[in-house]
Coordinates of C-alpha atoms in Angstrom, one line a residue:
Chain V
M13 CA -14.5 -19.4 -3.0
N14 CA -15.9 -16.5 -5.0
E15 CA -14.4 -15.3 -8.3
T16 CA -12.6 -12.3 -6.8
I17 CA -10.8 -14.3 -4.2
E18 CA -9.9 -16.8 -6.9
I19 CA -8.3 -13.9 -8.8
L20 CA -6.4 -12.8 -5.7
L21 CA -5.1 -16.2 -4.9
N22 CA -4.0 -16.8 -8.5
H23 CA -1.6 -13.8 -8.6
R24 CA 1.9 -14.2 -10.0
S25 CA 4.1 -11.4 -11.4
I26 CA 4.2 -11.4 -15.2
R27 CA 7.5 -10.5 -16.8
K28 CA 6.7 -11.2 -20.5
F29 CA 3.8 -9.6 -22.3
K30 CA 2.3 -9.8 -25.8
E31 CA 3.0 -6.8 -28.1
K32 CA -0.5 -5.4 -27.6
P33 CA -1.0 -2.0 -26.0
L34 CA -4.0 -1.5 -23.7
K35 CA -6.8 0.6 -25.1
D36 CA -7.4 4.0 -23.4
E37 CA -10.7 2.8 -22.1
Q38 CA -8.9 -0.1 -20.3
I39 CA -6.4 2.3 -18.8
F40 CA -9.2 4.6 -17.6
Q41 CA -11.0 1.6 -16.1
L42 CA -7.8 0.7 -14.1
V43 CA -7.3 4.3 -12.9
E44 CA -11.0 4.5 -11.8
A45 CA -10.6 1.2 -9.9
A46 CA -7.4 2.6 -8.3
Q47 CA -9.1 5.8 -7.3
M48 CA -11.9 4.0 -5.5
A49 CA -9.5 2.5 -2.9
S50 CA -9.6 3.8 0.6
T51 CA -7.6 7.0 1.2
S52 CA -6.4 8.4 4.6
S53 CA -9.0 11.1 5.7
Y54 CA -10.0 11.6 2.0
I55 CA -6.5 13.0 1.3
Q56 CA -5.8 11.2 -2.0
A57 CA -2.1 11.7 -1.7
Y58 CA -0.9 10.1 -4.9
S59 CA -0.7 10.6 -8.7
I60 CA -0.4 8.0 -11.4
I61 CA 1.7 8.6 -14.5
G62 CA 1.1 6.4 -17.5
I63 CA 4.1 6.1 -19.8
K64 CA 3.4 5.9 -23.5
D65 CA 6.6 7.5 -24.9
P66 CA 8.8 4.6 -26.0
E67 CA 12.0 6.6 -25.2
K68 CA 10.9 7.2 -21.7
K69 CA 9.9 3.6 -21.2
A70 CA 13.4 2.5 -22.5
K71 CA 15.0 4.9 -20.0
L72 CA 12.9 3.6 -17.1
A73 CA 13.8 0.0 -18.1
K74 CA 17.5 0.9 -17.9
I75 CA 17.0 2.6 -14.5
A76 CA 15.2 -0.5 -13.2
G77 CA 18.3 -2.6 -14.0
D78 CA 17.7 -3.4 -17.6
Q79 CA 14.3 -5.1 -17.0
S80 CA 13.1 -5.4 -20.6
Y81 CA 9.4 -5.8 -19.5
V82 CA 9.5 -2.2 -18.2
A83 CA 9.7 -1.2 -21.9
N84 CA 7.7 -4.1 -23.4
N85 CA 4.2 -4.3 -22.0
G86 CA 0.7 -3.2 -22.6
H87 CA 1.0 -0.2 -20.5
F88 CA 3.4 1.2 -17.8
F89 CA 2.2 3.1 -14.8
V90 CA 4.3 5.0 -12.3
F91 CA 2.6 5.4 -8.9
C92 CA 3.8 8.5 -7.0
A93 CA 3.2 9.8 -3.5
D94 CA 2.0 13.3 -4.1
F95 CA 1.4 16.3 -1.8
H96 CA 2.0 18.9 -4.5
R97 CA -1.7 18.9 -5.2
H98 CA -2.3 19.8 -1.5
E99 CA 0.1 22.6 -1.7
A100 CA -2.0 24.0 -4.6
A101 CA -5.1 23.4 -2.5
G102 CA -3.5 25.4 0.3
E103 CA -2.6 28.2 -2.1
L104 CA -6.3 28.3 -3.3
E105 CA -7.4 28.6 0.4
G106 CA -4.6 30.9 1.6
V107 CA -3.4 28.2 4.1
D108 CA 0.3 27.3 4.6
V109 CA 0.4 23.4 4.5
S110 CA 4.1 23.0 4.2
E111 CA 5.0 21.9 7.8
A112 CA 2.3 19.2 7.7
I113 CA 3.0 17.8 4.3
E114 CA 6.8 17.6 5.0
S115 CA 6.2 15.4 8.2
M116 CA 7.1 11.8 8.5
E117 CA 3.5 11.1 9.1
K118 CA 2.6 12.4 5.7
L119 CA 5.4 10.3 4.1
V120 CA 3.7 7.3 5.6
V121 CA 0.3 8.4 4.4
G122 CA 1.6 9.1 0.8
I123 CA 3.2 5.7 0.5
T124 CA 0.1 4.0 2.0
D125 CA -2.4 5.8 -0.3
A126 CA -0.3 5.2 -3.4
S127 CA 0.1 1.5 -2.5
I128 CA -3.5 0.6 -1.9
A129 CA -4.6 2.5 -5.0
A130 CA -2.0 0.6 -7.0
Q131 CA -3.2 -2.7 -5.6
N132 CA -6.7 -2.0 -6.7
C133 CA -5.3 -1.3 -10.2
A134 CA -3.4 -4.6 -10.1
V135 CA -6.5 -6.5 -9.0
A136 CA -8.7 -4.8 -11.6
A137 CA -6.1 -5.7 -14.3
E138 CA -6.0 -9.3 -13.3
S139 CA -9.8 -9.5 -13.3
M140 CA -9.6 -8.4 -16.9
G141 CA -7.3 -11.2 -17.8
L142 CA -4.2 -9.0 -17.8
G143 CA -1.0 -9.6 -15.9
I144 CA 1.0 -7.2 -13.8
C145 CA 4.4 -6.7 -12.3
Y146 CA 5.4 -4.1 -9.7
I147 CA 8.7 -2.4 -10.4
G148 CA 10.6 -1.1 -7.3
G149 CA 13.7 -0.8 -9.5
L150 CA 12.6 2.7 -10.5
R151 CA 14.1 3.6 -7.1
N152 CA 17.6 2.4 -8.2
D153 CA 18.1 5.9 -9.4
I154 CA 15.0 7.6 -8.1
Q155 CA 16.4 11.1 -8.9
A156 CA 16.7 10.1 -12.6
T157 CA 13.2 8.7 -12.5
A158 CA 11.8 11.9 -10.9
D159 CA 13.6 14.1 -13.4
L160 CA 12.4 12.0 -16.4
L161 CA 8.8 12.4 -15.2
E162 CA 9.4 16.1 -14.3
L163 CA 8.2 15.6 -10.7
P164 CA 8.1 18.8 -8.6
E165 CA 8.8 19.0 -4.9
H166 CA 6.5 17.0 -2.7
V167 CA 6.0 14.3 -5.3
F168 CA 8.1 11.1 -5.6
P169 CA 7.9 7.9 -7.7
L170 CA 7.2 5.0 -5.4
F171 CA 7.2 2.2 -7.9
G172 CA 6.1 1.3 -11.4
M173 CA 3.7 -1.3 -12.6
C174 CA 3.8 -3.2 -15.9
V175 CA 0.4 -4.2 -17.2
G176 CA -0.4 -6.3 -20.3
Y177 CA -1.5 -9.5 -21.9
P178 CA 0.6 -12.3 -20.4
E179 CA 2.9 -14.2 -22.7
A180 CA 3.7 -16.8 -20.1
A181 CA 2.2 -17.9 -16.7
P182 CA 5.0 -18.6 -14.2
S183 CA 4.2 -20.7 -11.2
I184 CA 2.9 -19.1 -8.0
K185 CA 5.5 -18.5 -5.4
P186 CA 4.6 -20.0 -1.9
R187 CA 4.2 -17.4 0.8
L188 CA 5.3 -17.6 4.4
P189 CA 3.2 -20.0 6.5
K190 CA 0.0 -18.3 7.6
E191 CA 1.1 -19.0 11.2
G192 CA 4.3 -17.0 10.6
V193 CA 2.5 -13.9 9.4
Y194 CA -0.8 -13.8 11.3
F195 CA -0.9 -13.6 15.0
E196 CA -3.7 -13.1 17.5
D197 CA -3.7 -10.3 20.1
S198 CA 0.0 -9.9 20.4
Y199 CA 3.3 -10.4 18.6
P200 CA 4.8 -13.9 19.1
S201 CA 8.1 -14.9 20.6
D202 CA 11.2 -15.5 18.6
D203 CA 10.9 -19.2 19.1
K204 CA 7.7 -19.1 17.0
H205 CA 9.5 -17.2 14.3
F206 CA 12.3 -19.7 14.1
E207 CA 9.9 -22.6 14.0
Q208 CA 8.0 -21.0 11.1
L209 CA 11.1 -19.9 9.2
N210 CA 12.5 -23.5 9.3
K211 CA 9.2 -24.8 8.0
Y212 CA 9.1 -22.2 5.3
N213 CA 12.7 -23.0 4.3
D214 CA 11.6 -26.5 3.6
T215 CA 8.8 -25.2 1.4
T216 CA 10.9 -22.8 -0.6
T217 CA 13.7 -25.3 -1.0
A218 CA 11.2 -27.8 -2.5
Y219 CA 9.7 -25.0 -4.7
Y220 CA 13.1 -24.0 -6.2
E221 CA 14.1 -27.6 -6.7
S222 CA 10.9 -28.5 -8.5
R223 CA 11.1 -25.4 -10.7
T224 CA 14.7 -26.0 -11.8
G225 CA 14.7 -29.8 -11.9
G226 CA 16.8 -29.9 -8.8
K227 CA 19.4 -27.4 -10.0
R228 CA 18.6 -24.5 -7.7
K229 CA 19.4 -25.0 -4.0
D230 CA 18.0 -22.1 -2.1
R231 CA 15.9 -21.3 1.0
W232 CA 14.1 -18.2 2.0
T233 CA 16.2 -17.2 4.9
A234 CA 19.4 -17.5 2.8
Q235 CA 17.8 -15.5 0.0
V236 CA 16.6 -12.6 2.2
S237 CA 19.6 -12.4 4.5
G238 CA 21.8 -12.3 1.4
M239 CA 19.7 -9.5 0.0
L240 CA 19.9 -7.7 3.3
S241 CA 23.6 -8.2 4.0
S242 CA 24.4 -4.7 2.8
I243 CA 22.4 -1.5 2.4
K244 CA 20.8 -0.9 -0.9
R245 CA 19.4 2.4 -2.4
S246 CA 21.2 4.3 0.4
H247 CA 20.3 7.5 -1.5
M248 CA 16.6 7.2 -0.5
K249 CA 16.9 9.1 2.8
G250 CA 18.7 12.1 1.2
F251 CA 16.4 12.0 -1.9
L252 CA 13.2 12.1 0.1
H253 CA 14.4 14.8 2.4
K254 CA 15.4 16.9 -0.6
K255 CA 12.1 16.3 -2.3
G256 CA 10.3 17.6 0.9
F257 CA 9.3 14.3 2.5
G258 CA 9.9 13.2 6.1
R259 CA 11.7 16.4 7.2
N260 CA 9.5 17.0 10.3
Chain S
M9 CA -17.7 -4.5 -16.3
N10 CA -16.8 -7.7 -14.5
E11 CA -17.8 -8.7 -10.9
T12 CA -14.4 -7.8 -9.3
I13 CA -14.3 -4.3 -10.8
E14 CA -17.9 -3.8 -9.7
I15 CA -16.8 -4.7 -6.1
L16 CA -13.8 -2.3 -6.4
L17 CA -15.9 0.6 -7.6
N18 CA -18.6 0.0 -5.0
H19 CA -16.2 0.6 -2.1
R20 CA -17.2 2.8 0.8
S21 CA -15.9 2.7 4.4
I22 CA -18.2 1.0 6.8
R23 CA -18.3 2.4 10.3
K24 CA -21.2 0.4 11.8
F25 CA -21.3 -3.3 11.9
K26 CA -23.6 -6.1 13.1
E27 CA -22.7 -7.9 16.3
K28 CA -21.5 -11.0 14.4
P29 CA -17.9 -12.1 14.7
L30 CA -16.1 -13.5 11.7
K31 CA -15.5 -17.2 11.7
D32 CA -11.9 -18.3 11.9
E33 CA -12.2 -19.8 8.4
Q34 CA -13.2 -16.3 7.1
I35 CA -10.3 -14.7 8.9
F36 CA -7.9 -17.2 7.4
Q37 CA -9.3 -16.7 3.9
L38 CA -8.7 -13.0 4.3
V39 CA -5.1 -13.6 5.5
E40 CA -4.5 -15.9 2.6
A41 CA -5.7 -13.3 0.1
A42 CA -3.5 -10.7 1.8
Q43 CA -0.5 -12.9 1.6
M44 CA -0.9 -13.5 -2.2
A45 CA -0.4 -9.8 -2.9
S46 CA 2.9 -8.8 -4.6
T47 CA 5.9 -8.3 -2.3
S48 CA 9.1 -6.4 -3.0
S49 CA 11.7 -9.0 -4.0
Y50 CA 9.8 -11.7 -2.1
I51 CA 10.6 -10.0 1.2
Q52 CA 7.2 -10.2 2.8
A53 CA 8.0 -7.4 5.2
Y54 CA 4.8 -7.3 7.2
S55 CA 2.8 -9.0 9.9
I56 CA -0.9 -9.0 10.6
I57 CA -2.3 -9.1 14.2
G58 CA -5.9 -10.0 14.6
I59 CA -7.4 -8.6 17.8
K60 CA -10.0 -10.8 19.6
D61 CA -9.4 -9.6 23.2
P62 CA -12.3 -7.1 23.9
E63 CA -10.1 -5.2 26.3
K64 CA -7.4 -4.6 23.7
K65 CA -10.0 -3.6 21.2
A66 CA -11.5 -1.1 23.6
K67 CA -8.0 0.3 24.2
L68 CA -7.3 0.6 20.5
A69 CA -10.7 2.3 20.0
K70 CA -9.6 4.9 22.5
I71 CA -6.2 5.4 20.9
A72 CA -8.0 5.9 17.6
G73 CA -9.9 8.8 19.0
D74 CA -12.9 7.0 20.5
Q75 CA -13.9 5.4 17.2
S76 CA -16.5 2.9 18.5
Y77 CA -16.3 0.7 15.4
V78 CA -12.7 -0.2 16.3
A79 CA -14.2 -2.1 19.2
N80 CA -17.5 -3.2 17.6
N81 CA -17.0 -5.1 14.4
G82 CA -16.7 -8.7 13.1
H83 CA -12.9 -8.7 13.4
F84 CA -10.1 -6.2 13.8
F85 CA -6.7 -6.5 12.0
V86 CA -3.6 -4.5 12.7
F87 CA -1.2 -4.4 9.7
C88 CA 2.4 -3.9 10.7
A89 CA 5.6 -3.2 8.7
D90 CA 7.9 -6.0 10.0
F91 CA 11.6 -6.6 9.6
H92 CA 12.0 -8.5 12.9
R93 CA 11.4 -11.7 11.0
H94 CA 14.3 -10.8 8.7
E95 CA 16.5 -10.2 11.7
A96 CA 15.7 -13.8 12.8
A97 CA 16.4 -15.0 9.2
G98 CA 19.8 -13.3 9.4
E99 CA 20.5 -14.9 12.8
L100 CA 19.7 -18.4 11.3
E101 CA 22.1 -17.6 8.5
G102 CA 24.8 -15.8 10.4
V103 CA 24.3 -12.6 8.5
D104 CA 24.1 -9.1 10.0
V105 CA 21.1 -7.5 8.3
S106 CA 20.8 -4.5 10.7
E107 CA 22.2 -1.8 8.5
A108 CA 19.9 -2.7 5.6
I109 CA 16.7 -3.2 7.5
E110 CA 17.2 0.2 9.2
S111 CA 17.4 2.1 5.9
M112 CA 14.9 4.6 4.6
E113 CA 14.5 2.3 1.6
K114 CA 13.3 -0.5 3.8
L115 CA 10.9 1.7 5.6
V116 CA 9.4 2.4 2.2
V117 CA 9.3 -1.3 1.4
G118 CA 7.7 -2.2 4.7
I119 CA 4.9 0.3 4.3
T120 CA 4.3 -0.7 0.7
D121 CA 4.3 -4.4 1.4
A122 CA 1.9 -4.1 4.3
S123 CA -0.4 -1.7 2.4
I124 CA -0.8 -3.9 -0.7
A125 CA -1.4 -7.0 1.4
A126 CA -4.0 -5.0 3.4
Q127 CA -5.8 -3.9 0.3
N128 CA -6.0 -7.5 -0.9
C129 CA -7.6 -8.3 2.5
A130 CA -10.1 -5.4 2.0
V131 CA -11.0 -6.5 -1.5
A132 CA -11.4 -10.1 -0.4
A133 CA -13.6 -9.0 2.5
E134 CA -15.8 -6.9 0.3
S135 CA -16.2 -9.8 -2.2
M136 CA -17.5 -11.8 0.7
G137 CA -20.2 -9.2 1.4
L138 CA -18.3 -7.8 4.3
G139 CA -17.5 -4.1 4.9
I140 CA -14.2 -2.6 6.0
C141 CA -12.7 0.6 7.3
Y142 CA -9.0 1.4 7.6
I143 CA -8.0 2.9 10.9
G144 CA -5.0 5.3 10.7
G145 CA -5.9 6.6 14.1
L146 CA -3.8 3.8 15.7
R147 CA -0.9 6.2 15.0
N148 CA -2.4 8.9 17.2
D149 CA -0.4 7.2 20.0
I150 CA 1.6 4.7 18.0
Q151 CA 3.8 4.0 21.0
A152 CA 0.8 2.9 23.0
T153 CA -0.4 0.8 20.1
A154 CA 3.0 -0.9 19.7
D155 CA 3.2 -1.5 23.5
L156 CA -0.3 -3.0 23.6
L157 CA 0.6 -5.5 20.8
E158 CA 4.0 -6.2 22.3
L159 CA 5.8 -5.2 19.1
P160 CA 9.6 -5.6 19.2
E161 CA 12.2 -3.4 17.4
H162 CA 11.8 -3.4 13.6
V163 CA 8.0 -3.8 13.7
F164 CA 5.5 -1.0 13.8
P165 CA 1.7 -0.7 13.5
L166 CA 0.9 1.0 10.2
F167 CA -2.9 1.0 10.5
G168 CA -5.8 -1.1 11.6
M169 CA -8.7 -2.5 9.6
C170 CA -12.3 -3.1 10.9
V171 CA -14.0 -5.9 9.0
G172 CA -17.6 -7.1 9.6
Y173 CA -21.2 -7.4 8.4
P174 CA -22.3 -3.8 7.4
E175 CA -25.1 -2.3 9.4
A176 CA -25.5 0.6 7.1
A177 CA -24.3 1.5 3.5
P178 CA -23.1 5.1 3.4
S179 CA -22.9 6.8 0.0
I180 CA -19.8 6.6 -2.1
K181 CA -17.5 9.6 -1.8
P182 CA -16.6 11.2 -5.2
R183 CA -12.9 11.0 -5.9
L184 CA -10.7 13.6 -7.6
P185 CA -11.4 13.9 -11.4
K186 CA -9.4 11.3 -13.3
E187 CA -7.7 14.1 -15.2
G188 CA -6.4 15.5 -11.8
V189 CA -4.8 12.2 -10.8
Y190 CA -3.7 10.4 -14.0
F191 CA -1.2 12.0 -16.3
E192 CA 0.6 10.8 -19.4
D193 CA 4.4 10.8 -19.7
S194 CA 5.1 13.7 -17.4
Y195 CA 3.7 15.6 -14.4
P196 CA 1.4 18.5 -15.4
S197 CA 1.7 22.2 -14.8
D198 CA 0.1 23.9 -11.8
D199 CA -2.5 25.5 -14.1
K200 CA -3.8 22.0 -14.7
H201 CA -4.0 21.3 -11.0
F202 CA -5.9 24.5 -10.2
E203 CA -8.4 23.7 -13.0
Q204 CA -9.0 20.2 -11.7
L205 CA -9.2 21.3 -8.1
N206 CA -11.8 23.9 -8.9
K207 CA -13.8 21.3 -10.8
Y208 CA -13.5 18.9 -7.9
N209 CA -14.6 21.6 -5.4
D210 CA -17.9 21.9 -7.3
T211 CA -18.3 18.1 -7.1
T212 CA -17.6 17.8 -3.4
T213 CA -19.7 20.9 -2.5
A214 CA -22.6 19.3 -4.3
Y215 CA -21.9 16.0 -2.6
Y216 CA -21.9 17.4 0.9
E217 CA -25.0 19.5 0.2
S218 CA -27.0 16.6 -1.1
R219 CA -26.0 14.4 1.8
T220 CA -26.9 16.9 4.5
G221 CA -30.0 18.5 2.8
G222 CA -28.0 21.6 2.1
K223 CA -26.6 22.0 5.7
R224 CA -23.0 21.2 5.1
K225 CA -21.1 23.8 3.0
D226 CA -17.7 22.4 2.3
R227 CA -15.2 21.8 -0.5
W228 CA -12.2 19.5 -0.9
T229 CA -9.5 22.1 -0.9
A230 CA -10.9 23.8 2.2
Q231 CA -11.2 20.4 3.9
V232 CA -7.6 19.2 3.2
S233 CA -5.9 22.5 3.7
G234 CA -7.6 22.9 7.1
M235 CA -6.5 19.4 7.9
L236 CA -2.9 20.3 6.8
S237 CA -2.8 23.7 8.4
S238 CA -0.8 22.2 11.3
I239 CA 1.4 19.2 11.8
K240 CA -0.3 16.1 13.2
R241 CA 1.3 13.0 14.8
S242 CA 4.6 14.8 15.0
H243 CA 5.9 11.9 17.1
M244 CA 6.1 9.7 14.0
K245 CA 9.7 10.6 13.1
G246 CA 11.0 10.0 16.5
F247 CA 9.0 6.8 17.0
L248 CA 10.1 5.2 13.8
H249 CA 13.7 6.1 14.4
K250 CA 13.5 4.6 17.9
K251 CA 11.9 1.5 16.6
G252 CA 14.7 1.0 14.1
F253 CA 13.2 2.4 10.9
G254 CA 14.6 5.0 8.5
R255 CA 17.8 5.5 10.4
N256 CA 20.1 5.1 7.4

């Protein structure tokens, strides 16, 4: 196994960081790595906002559900899907791009582009001995997040990412069995899913028991079905539509 | 600069592969790396379908706009956003998850989860000396792609990825200036965008000229605004809705 794959397999989210800010040259290195990720037809439909202002970090931490590590880390990035730049490009060229950029297809492209750039940033950070944590909680009040960052139409904050020097190394969470995620040539029957889910429940039960000295009784299917028993962030559809995404 | 960052910065899409299939152990290593990426609240909302059947590969190549490398490569993956597994989990637990999984929020989560897993796969492949190319063209006829892979409701094919032994090493495409993508604390004014776009146009013009011995005259803003002058894949909204995504 090579060094890079070792880094990938060693990933765990870090939620406690040393009080040591990243240097600008580290930040730029991470941005450069993010930018070299693939991008759909060279479209580069994302922007990255680094938050240094402690007041803004505190506000984002609150939006994310009082996650203290959103405020306390080495650096905090917000990854945004962004077609505002393409509007400006259209203006320079005298081309109306509005119908295209407001399509569902371009919502998909913006999320994809921002996500794979972010993952390059995460991998680069981990290769430098830093830890990371994605913060979807910025979408708890995505309007407030967008307002705080002064995002115009055709830009929205997809997620944040804490980066910093890890204060603790939590254990690695076991993933679904490979046979439950990877299939060949076609999608499997439900029987296969049930078989893999039952197997995975045993794995996750053992994981939570060993982490908590037997205290936490849980299993993956209970965890996710509980989480999915009611709709969350139901404002997303209206917000995206208002911001000029997924209209067409 | 460490080895992993070197790999990230050295990325270019490969569109010509040697006729040498990946071994199963290589495929499993790539899937394992993909699975270790972060996932929103442990939800793991994606599946990966590896295509070995040459007929299916040929059909996918046709859907992707006759891209021969979709058929000719070391292995072809299709990354899907997937909440069908969570429906099965709900069934096991006696919980109705349908309203939540059909929300716009979960469409965002599914695309994000699949994308960051895919990027781990891409990075792992490149670290093994393999080349990759993302294939968004599967969405040209996303219904045909979904039918070919027998995808049930709440699963859709986001993109493909060719992986294999590179036959050629194209040059690396210059990205937007860092100052045009990375901002601090808030989103910039349009003046800043115009300034960076003009700078980038010079870079891309020089790039295309040097690659084609002066034949290709192009600039990024002309390229993307041309691409965005009309709506493409306008079926996406209807398709996703029908497949149970983004309804709520």
